[in-house]
Amino acid sequence: MAGNGPGMLIEENKRRALRHRVLKEGKIVLNNNWSVVDCCIRDISETGARLRCKDQAAVPTEFRLILMADNTMRECCVVWRRDDFVGVQFKGEARRAPPRKW
């Protein structure tokens, strides 16, 4: 059964940090900044994010994510994949993104 009435099951949120819905441009950076995959950041928290990527095959298990709006970069590790979406966990603190040509 689904729902939130008496006797109904409620799926518990197992995240460690509250996620905020966003719609931000992101860049997945690979191969020592030689390759870039465009993505859309849909949810973000202090510990991770949900990304929408058209080319799942191009997204490795570990990569750097650049958040274009605030010019920061995060080291990421993929924790799940579904359809066009990728759930990532942040490894370490955000830092300033390096200068780039794209």
Coordinates of C-alpha atoms in Angstrom, one line a residue, residues 3-73:
G3 CA 0.0 6.8 0.8
N4 CA 0.1 8.6 4.1
G5 CA -3.2 7.8 5.8
P6 CA -3.5 5.6 8.9
G7 CA -2.1 2.1 8.3
M8 CA -0.4 3.2 5.1
L9 CA 3.3 2.7 4.5
I10 CA 5.5 5.8 4.2
E11 CA 8.9 5.6 2.6
E12 CA 11.5 7.1 4.9
N13 CA 14.0 9.6 3.5
K14 CA 17.4 8.0 4.1
R15 CA 19.6 10.9 3.0
R16 CA 22.0 12.5 5.5
A17 CA 21.3 16.1 4.3
L18 CA 18.2 17.9 3.1
R19 CA 18.2 18.2 -0.7
H20 CA 17.0 21.3 -2.5
R21 CA 15.3 21.3 -5.9
V22 CA 17.3 23.3 -8.4
L23 CA 17.7 23.7 -12.1
K24 CA 21.3 24.6 -12.7
E25 CA 23.8 24.0 -15.5
G26 CA 26.7 21.6 -14.7
K27 CA 29.7 20.2 -16.4
I28 CA 31.1 16.7 -15.7
V29 CA 34.9 17.0 -16.2
L30 CA 36.9 13.9 -17.1
N31 CA 40.4 12.9 -18.3
N32 CA 42.3 15.7 -16.5
N33 CA 40.0 18.4 -17.9
W34 CA 40.2 17.1 -21.5
S35 CA 36.6 15.8 -21.8
V36 CA 33.4 17.5 -20.7
V37 CA 29.8 16.1 -20.4
D38 CA 27.0 18.6 -20.1
C39 CA 24.4 17.9 -17.3
C40 CA 21.6 19.5 -15.5
I41 CA 21.7 19.6 -11.7
R42 CA 18.1 18.9 -10.4
D43 CA 18.6 18.4 -6.7
I44 CA 21.6 19.3 -4.5
S45 CA 22.5 19.1 -0.8
E46 CA 25.7 19.4 1.3
T47 CA 26.5 15.7 0.6
G48 CA 25.4 15.1 -3.0
A49 CA 23.3 15.8 -6.0
R50 CA 20.9 14.4 -8.6
L51 CA 22.1 15.0 -12.2
R52 CA 20.4 14.6 -15.5
C53 CA 22.7 13.5 -18.2
K54 CA 21.7 12.5 -21.8
D55 CA 24.7 10.3 -22.3
Q56 CA 24.9 7.9 -19.4
A57 CA 27.7 5.9 -21.1
A58 CA 30.0 8.9 -20.9
V59 CA 29.7 9.3 -17.1
P60 CA 32.3 7.3 -15.2
T61 CA 32.1 6.2 -11.6
E62 CA 34.2 9.1 -10.4
F63 CA 34.6 12.6 -11.8
R64 CA 34.6 16.3 -11.1
L65 CA 31.4 18.3 -11.3
I66 CA 31.5 22.1 -12.1
L67 CA 28.6 24.1 -10.9
M68 CA 28.5 26.8 -13.5
A69 CA 26.3 29.3 -11.5
D70 CA 28.8 29.7 -8.7
N71 CA 32.0 28.6 -10.5
T72 CA 32.8 25.9 -8.0
M73 CA 34.0 22.3 -8.5

